[in-house]
XYZ file of N, CA, C and O in Angstrom:
504
model
N -8.064 15.409 -2.710
C -7.375 14.528 -1.789
C -5.932 14.973 -1.622
O -5.300 15.400 -2.572
N -5.435 14.905 -0.387
C -4.040 15.220 -0.165
C -3.159 14.194 -0.849
O -3.518 13.031 -0.973
N -1.987 14.651 -1.239
C -1.105 13.800 -2.002
C -0.058 13.127 -1.146
O 0.564 13.750 -0.278
N 0.146 11.868 -1.409
C 1.288 11.129 -0.897
C 2.249 10.981 -2.069
O 1.845 11.057 -3.226
N 3.508 10.765 -1.787
C 4.506 10.655 -2.844
C 5.161 9.285 -2.772
O 5.817 8.957 -1.773
N 4.964 8.520 -3.838
C 5.546 7.177 -3.905
C 6.842 7.194 -4.700
O 7.035 8.026 -5.583
N 7.696 6.249 -4.394
C 8.911 6.033 -5.178
C 9.211 4.538 -5.174
O 8.708 3.788 -4.350
N 10.053 4.149 -6.095
C 10.359 2.729 -6.251
C 9.558 2.171 -7.398
O 9.052 2.888 -8.240
N 9.398 0.893 -7.426
C 8.718 0.260 -8.537
C 9.671 0.046 -9.693
O 10.863 0.261 -9.593
N 9.117 -0.394 -10.815
C 9.922 -0.660 -11.987
C 9.621 -2.033 -12.542
O 8.542 -2.585 -12.318
N 10.575 -2.571 -13.261
C 10.402 -3.866 -13.914
C 11.360 -4.882 -13.339
O 12.514 -4.560 -13.041
N 10.869 -6.096 -13.195
C 11.686 -7.173 -12.636
C 11.200 -8.491 -13.201
O 10.039 -8.611 -13.620
N 12.065 -9.467 -13.214
C 11.666 -10.796 -13.653
C 11.000 -11.555 -12.517
O 11.212 -11.250 -11.333
N 10.199 -12.513 -12.884
C 9.518 -13.334 -11.885
C 10.535 -13.930 -10.910
O 11.613 -14.373 -11.316
N 10.169 -13.886 -9.636
C 11.065 -14.358 -8.593
C 11.922 -13.276 -7.990
O 12.569 -13.488 -6.950
N 11.926 -12.111 -8.611
C 12.736 -11.005 -8.135
C 12.069 -10.222 -7.021
O 10.976 -10.562 -6.551
N 12.731 -9.136 -6.615
C 12.261 -8.315 -5.510
C 12.240 -6.842 -5.907
O 13.029 -6.410 -6.754
N 11.339 -6.099 -5.282
C 11.257 -4.657 -5.458
C 10.822 -4.037 -4.145
O 10.131 -4.688 -3.343
N 11.195 -2.778 -3.959
C 10.774 -2.048 -2.772
C 10.091 -0.756 -3.178
O 10.541 -0.071 -4.093
N 9.018 -0.433 -2.493
C 8.289 0.813 -2.702
C 8.367 1.652 -1.439
O 8.383 1.114 -0.325
N 8.411 2.969 -1.630
C 8.411 3.903 -0.504
C 7.307 4.920 -0.692
O 6.929 5.236 -1.822
N 6.831 5.454 0.416
C 5.749 6.428 0.373
C 5.996 7.509 1.423
O 6.161 7.204 2.604
N 5.996 8.743 0.964
C 6.160 9.897 1.852
C 4.791 10.467 2.155
O 4.061 10.852 1.242
N 4.453 10.540 3.446
C 3.091 10.918 3.826
C 2.989 12.277 4.491
O 1.911 12.652 4.956
N 4.063 13.029 4.535
C 4.009 14.304 5.249
C 3.049 15.296 4.607
O 2.597 16.244 5.245
N 2.708 15.106 3.346
C 1.764 15.999 2.677
C 0.314 15.707 2.998
O -0.587 16.443 2.583
N 0.077 14.659 3.768
C -1.292 14.306 4.156
C -1.643 15.062 5.427
O -1.091 14.768 6.493
N -2.537 16.027 5.329
C -2.871 16.866 6.476
C -4.014 16.305 7.309
O -4.324 16.836 8.365
N -4.641 15.245 6.846
C -5.720 14.621 7.597
C -5.160 13.700 8.669
O -4.088 13.124 8.518
N -5.904 13.556 9.726
C -5.508 12.608 10.759
C -5.464 11.201 10.164
O -6.272 10.857 9.306
N -4.530 10.432 10.608
C -4.394 9.089 10.054
C -3.842 8.156 11.123
O -3.044 8.569 11.950
N -4.272 6.913 11.081
C -3.702 5.908 11.959
C -3.374 4.620 11.227
O -2.887 3.672 11.837
N -3.694 4.600 9.943
C -3.323 3.461 9.108
C -2.696 3.974 7.825
O -3.112 4.999 7.268
N -1.711 3.239 7.359
C -1.182 3.425 6.016
C -1.282 2.096 5.302
O -1.193 1.031 5.937
N -1.485 2.183 3.996
C -1.743 0.956 3.251
C -1.183 1.055 1.841
O -0.902 2.148 1.343
N -1.051 -0.085 1.237
C -0.706 -0.183 -0.181
C -1.840 -0.902 -0.895
O -2.314 -1.950 -0.431
N -2.246 -0.318 -2.004
C -3.240 -0.907 -2.895
C -2.575 -1.121 -4.243
O -1.521 -0.569 -4.532
N -3.233 -1.877 -5.089
C -2.762 -2.031 -6.462
C -3.947 -2.167 -7.400
O -5.029 -2.577 -6.999
N -3.704 -1.786 -8.638
C -4.753 -1.870 -9.654
C -4.139 -2.330 -10.966
O -3.292 -1.639 -11.537
N -4.577 -3.477 -11.411
C -4.143 -4.016 -12.694
C -5.108 -3.549 -13.770
O -6.265 -3.206 -13.471
N -4.682 -3.516 -15.023
C -5.572 -3.062 -16.108
C -6.875 -3.856 -16.133
O -6.864 -5.090 -16.088
N -7.987 -3.138 -16.177
C -9.285 -3.772 -16.250
C -9.802 -4.339 -14.948
O -10.870 -4.966 -14.920
N -9.066 -4.128 -13.864
C -9.489 -4.665 -12.569
C -9.698 -3.541 -11.559
O -9.212 -2.432 -11.736
N -10.412 -3.860 -10.499
C -10.647 -2.893 -9.443
C -9.390 -2.750 -8.570
O -8.555 -3.654 -8.497
N -9.305 -1.608 -7.913
C -8.205 -1.398 -6.983
C -8.387 -2.325 -5.779
O -9.478 -2.407 -5.222
N -7.327 -3.003 -5.401
C -7.420 -3.950 -4.301
C -6.354 -3.679 -3.251
O -5.236 -3.252 -3.570
N -6.710 -3.946 -2.006
C -5.770 -3.774 -0.911
C -4.717 -4.863 -0.914
O -5.036 -6.039 -1.134
N -3.476 -4.464 -0.669
C -2.361 -5.402 -0.620
C -1.920 -5.612 0.830
O -1.759 -6.743 1.283
N -1.735 -4.511 1.548
C -1.282 -4.597 2.934
C -1.568 -3.283 3.635
O -1.677 -2.238 2.986
N -1.703 -3.336 4.950
C -1.930 -2.142 5.750
C -1.184 -2.275 7.067
O -0.882 -3.383 7.520
N -0.901 -1.105 7.673
C -0.201 -1.102 8.943
C -0.761 0.003 9.823
O -1.017 1.122 9.354
N -0.975 -0.313 11.087
C -1.381 0.683 12.052
C -0.148 1.467 12.485
O 0.834 0.873 12.925
N -0.210 2.780 12.357
C 0.946 3.593 12.719
C 1.067 3.750 14.233
O 2.098 4.199 14.720
N 0.037 3.376 14.968
C 0.102 3.476 16.431
C 0.564 2.170 17.071
O 1.406 2.170 17.972
N 0.031 1.052 16.594
C 0.363 -0.232 17.222
C 1.379 -1.045 16.437
O 1.985 -1.974 16.974
N 1.535 -0.701 15.150
C 2.417 -1.495 14.306
C 1.779 -2.764 13.763
O 2.425 -3.541 13.057
N 0.500 -2.946 14.065
C -0.211 -4.133 13.565
C -0.202 -4.125 12.047
O -0.467 -3.101 11.428
N 0.105 -5.248 11.446
C 0.116 -5.367 9.997
C -0.957 -6.336 9.538
O -1.288 -7.301 10.237
N -1.502 -6.053 8.379
C -2.549 -6.877 7.782
C -2.187 -7.076 6.313
O -1.743 -6.124 5.656
N -2.383 -8.282 5.811
C -2.031 -8.589 4.437
C -3.173 -9.279 3.712
O -3.893 -10.096 4.288
N -3.280 -8.971 2.433
C -4.156 -9.754 1.573
C -3.530 -11.142 1.422
O -2.312 -11.307 1.551
N -4.367 -12.118 1.158
C -3.856 -13.490 1.013
C -2.771 -13.565 -0.058
O -1.801 -14.317 0.079
N -2.921 -12.772 -1.118
C -1.960 -12.808 -2.222
C -0.586 -12.273 -1.824
O 0.403 -12.530 -2.511
N -0.541 -11.522 -0.719
C 0.705 -10.888 -0.293
C 1.385 -11.608 0.875
O 2.577 -11.387 1.122
N 0.645 -12.413 1.569
C 1.186 -13.072 2.756
C 2.411 -13.922 2.426
O 2.411 -14.686 1.482
N 3.453 -13.724 3.238
C 4.673 -14.504 3.059
C 5.615 -13.967 2.008
O 6.754 -14.435 1.907
N 5.147 -12.997 1.203
C 6.003 -12.448 0.138
C 6.251 -10.957 0.301
O 7.299 -10.455 -0.091
N 5.264 -10.237 0.828
C 5.354 -8.783 0.974
C 5.468 -8.415 2.448
O 4.896 -9.082 3.309
N 6.170 -7.314 2.709
C 6.281 -6.804 4.069
C 6.033 -5.302 4.067
O 6.710 -4.571 3.342
N 5.067 -4.868 4.862
C 4.778 -3.443 4.993
C 5.391 -2.946 6.291
O 5.405 -3.665 7.309
N 5.889 -1.732 6.259
C 6.480 -1.145 7.460
C 6.360 0.367 7.377
O 6.028 0.928 6.327
N 6.589 1.020 8.499
C 6.618 2.480 8.534
C 7.834 2.932 9.337
O 8.456 2.142 10.042
N 8.148 4.231 9.232
C 9.171 4.776 10.107
C 8.532 5.074 11.461
O 7.322 4.954 11.629
N 9.331 5.465 12.418
C 8.844 5.606 13.784
C 7.812 6.725 13.918
O 6.934 6.676 14.792
N 7.850 7.709 13.045
C 6.911 8.831 13.122
C 5.662 8.609 12.286
O 4.737 9.408 12.344
N 5.659 7.555 11.500
C 4.501 7.277 10.660
C 4.395 8.190 9.454
O 3.322 8.322 8.875
N 5.500 8.831 9.076
C 5.497 9.695 7.899
C 5.960 8.993 6.639
O 5.834 9.537 5.544
N 6.522 7.812 6.798
C 6.970 7.020 5.654
C 6.378 5.631 5.753
O 6.270 5.062 6.843
N 5.998 5.096 4.624
C 5.546 3.707 4.554
C 6.357 3.006 3.482
O 6.760 3.619 2.488
N 6.578 1.724 3.706
C 7.389 0.955 2.788
C 6.674 -0.359 2.462
O 5.923 -0.896 3.281
N 6.939 -0.865 1.271
C 6.447 -2.181 0.897
C 7.597 -2.928 0.254
O 8.048 -2.571 -0.831
N 8.066 -3.932 0.944
C 9.110 -4.797 0.423
C 8.440 -6.008 -0.211
O 7.692 -6.726 0.461
N 8.710 -6.213 -1.502
C 8.074 -7.301 -2.243
C 9.123 -8.280 -2.727
O 10.137 -7.867 -3.317
N 8.908 -9.542 -2.479
C 9.822 -10.572 -2.937
C 9.048 -11.696 -3.593
O 7.819 -11.749 -3.504
N 9.768 -12.598 -4.232
C 9.144 -13.722 -4.959
C 8.021 -13.219 -5.858
O 6.918 -13.775 -5.878
N 8.291 -12.156 -6.576
C 7.273 -11.521 -7.400
C 6.823 -12.427 -8.534
O 7.616 -13.206 -9.088
N 5.547 -12.303 -8.864
C 4.925 -13.092 -9.919
C 4.365 -12.163 -10.982
O 4.052 -11.005 -10.694
N 4.170 -12.652 -12.198
C 3.541 -11.808 -13.226
C 2.185 -11.255 -12.779
O 1.821 -10.136 -13.166
N 1.454 -12.001 -11.965
C 0.154 -11.527 -11.466
C 0.276 -10.328 -10.539
O -0.720 -9.673 -10.230
N 1.483 -10.027 -10.086
C 1.689 -8.844 -9.242
C 1.816 -7.569 -10.059
O 1.890 -6.469 -9.496
N 1.853 -7.696 -11.366
C 1.950 -6.527 -12.240
C 0.735 -5.635 -12.069
O -0.401 -6.087 -12.208
N 0.990 -4.374 -11.734
C -0.096 -3.421 -11.470
C 0.510 -2.056 -11.168
O 1.727 -1.933 -10.992
N -0.355 -1.065 -11.095
C 0.033 0.218 -10.528
C -0.219 0.131 -9.019
O -1.313 -0.238 -8.597
N 0.786 0.444 -8.242
C 0.705 0.360 -6.792
C 0.509 1.757 -6.206
O 1.221 2.697 -6.566
N -0.464 1.862 -5.303
C -0.819 3.128 -4.685
C -0.610 3.068 -3.178
O -0.980 2.085 -2.534
N -0.082 4.143 -2.641
C 0.011 4.306 -1.199
C -1.224 5.080 -0.726
O -1.712 5.964 -1.439
N -1.700 4.755 0.460
C -2.869 5.424 1.006
C -2.712 5.616 2.504
O -2.025 4.828 3.172
N -3.356 6.651 3.025
C -3.341 6.916 4.465
C -4.740 7.314 4.898
O -5.449 8.015 4.169
N -5.143 6.866 6.076
C -6.479 7.184 6.545
C -6.642 6.958 8.027
O -5.753 6.420 8.696
N -7.792 7.388 8.535
C -8.140 7.212 9.945
C -9.215 6.138 10.011
O -10.359 6.378 9.643
N -8.843 4.962 10.439
C -9.738 3.818 10.475
C -10.124 3.502 11.906
O -9.264 3.363 12.769
N -11.408 3.401 12.163
C -11.870 3.014 13.489
C -11.900 1.497 13.634
O -11.929 0.976 14.742
N -11.883 0.821 12.504
C -11.932 -0.633 12.515
C -10.939 -1.162 11.496
O -11.116 -0.975 10.299
N -9.888 -1.803 11.978
C -8.888 -2.351 11.061
C -9.462 -3.378 10.110
O -8.867 -3.659 9.072
N -10.619 -3.905 10.433
C -11.258 -4.873 9.555
C -11.676 -4.287 8.218
O -11.974 -5.017 7.282
N -11.723 -2.956 8.134
C -12.107 -2.275 6.906
C -10.886 -1.798 6.125
O -11.012 -0.956 5.235
N -9.750 -2.335 6.409
C -8.501 -1.822 5.860
C -8.437 -1.874 4.347
O -7.726 -1.095 3.738
N -9.129 -2.784 3.729
C -9.011 -2.948 2.281
C -10.051 -2.149 1.498
O -10.145 -2.289 0.275
N -10.830 -1.350 2.215
C -11.851 -0.547 1.536
C -11.257 0.791 1.104
O -10.788 1.574 1.927
N -11.322 1.071 -0.169
C -10.746 2.290 -0.739
C -11.315 3.532 -0.056
O -10.577 4.490 0.217
N -12.593 3.509 0.253
C -13.260 4.702 0.807
C -12.810 5.040 2.226
O -13.150 6.108 2.735
N -12.052 4.165 2.863
C -11.571 4.434 4.221
C -10.375 5.382 4.238
O -9.989 5.880 5.296
N -9.787 5.649 3.100
C -8.541 6.410 3.037
C -8.767 7.786 2.434
O -9.460 7.933 1.421
N -8.162 8.797 3.065
C -8.355 10.176 2.638
C -7.187 10.726 1.832
O -7.329 11.734 1.145
N -6.048 10.111 1.917
C -4.871 10.581 1.188
C -4.352 9.457 0.300
O -4.255 8.308 0.751
N -3.996 9.819 -0.910
C -3.525 8.838 -1.885
C -2.318 9.352 -2.642
O -2.169 10.560 -2.855
N -1.490 8.428 -3.061
C -0.421 8.750 -3.976
C -0.901 8.626 -5.413
O -2.018 8.180 -5.680
N -0.045 9.007 -6.341
C -0.406 8.981 -7.752
C -0.156 7.615 -8.388
O -0.583 7.377 -9.520
N 0.518 6.751 -7.670
C 0.734 5.406 -8.170
C 2.098 5.230 -8.810
O 2.666 6.168 -9.372
N 2.617 4.031 -8.701
C 3.886 3.682 -9.323
C 3.749 2.307 -9.971
O 3.147 1.398 -9.393
N 4.267 2.177 -11.164
C 4.089 0.945 -11.931
C 5.075 -0.131 -11.472
O 6.271 0.127 -11.307
N 4.542 -1.324 -11.288
C 5.353 -2.508 -11.024
C 5.038 -3.520 -12.124
O 3.868 -3.874 -12.323
N 6.060 -3.944 -12.849
C 5.881 -4.896 -13.937
C 6.764 -6.109 -13.680
O 7.981 -5.965 -13.493
N 6.143 -7.270 -13.661
C 6.866 -8.520 -13.425
C 6.746 -9.378 -14.682
O 5.641 -9.738 -15.081
N 7.866 -9.690 -15.270
C 7.861 -10.486 -16.493
C 8.196 -11.941 -16.182
O 8.929 -12.244 -15.250
N 7.639 -12.819 -17.000
C 7.854 -14.258 -16.769
C 9.119 -14.739 -17.457
O 9.719 -14.036 -18.247
């Protein structure tokens, strides 16, 4: 899989904010969506948010609505995730992903994405 490069993350207290960035220029596959996933210990990887790089349409998991904001740069080579009002349940490794989706309804499916980052740890303490 082609590599994306994530930055940001770290440790914060509950109620705090963090920002993640993702560089996608290393993804040589065609793509029209970028997304953020997360995986907590012992749990499956889950979709957090996705954005269409052509229309700007954003989609959020229920757990992220109202607290997280996904965005991209104008060329679609960078993706960002702004997280606020963080909770201990948000603790996980966060992954950036890029893919070519024919149906935005499948945005949270891991198999829809061809490029992935190596992940960045986000730890929220109570």
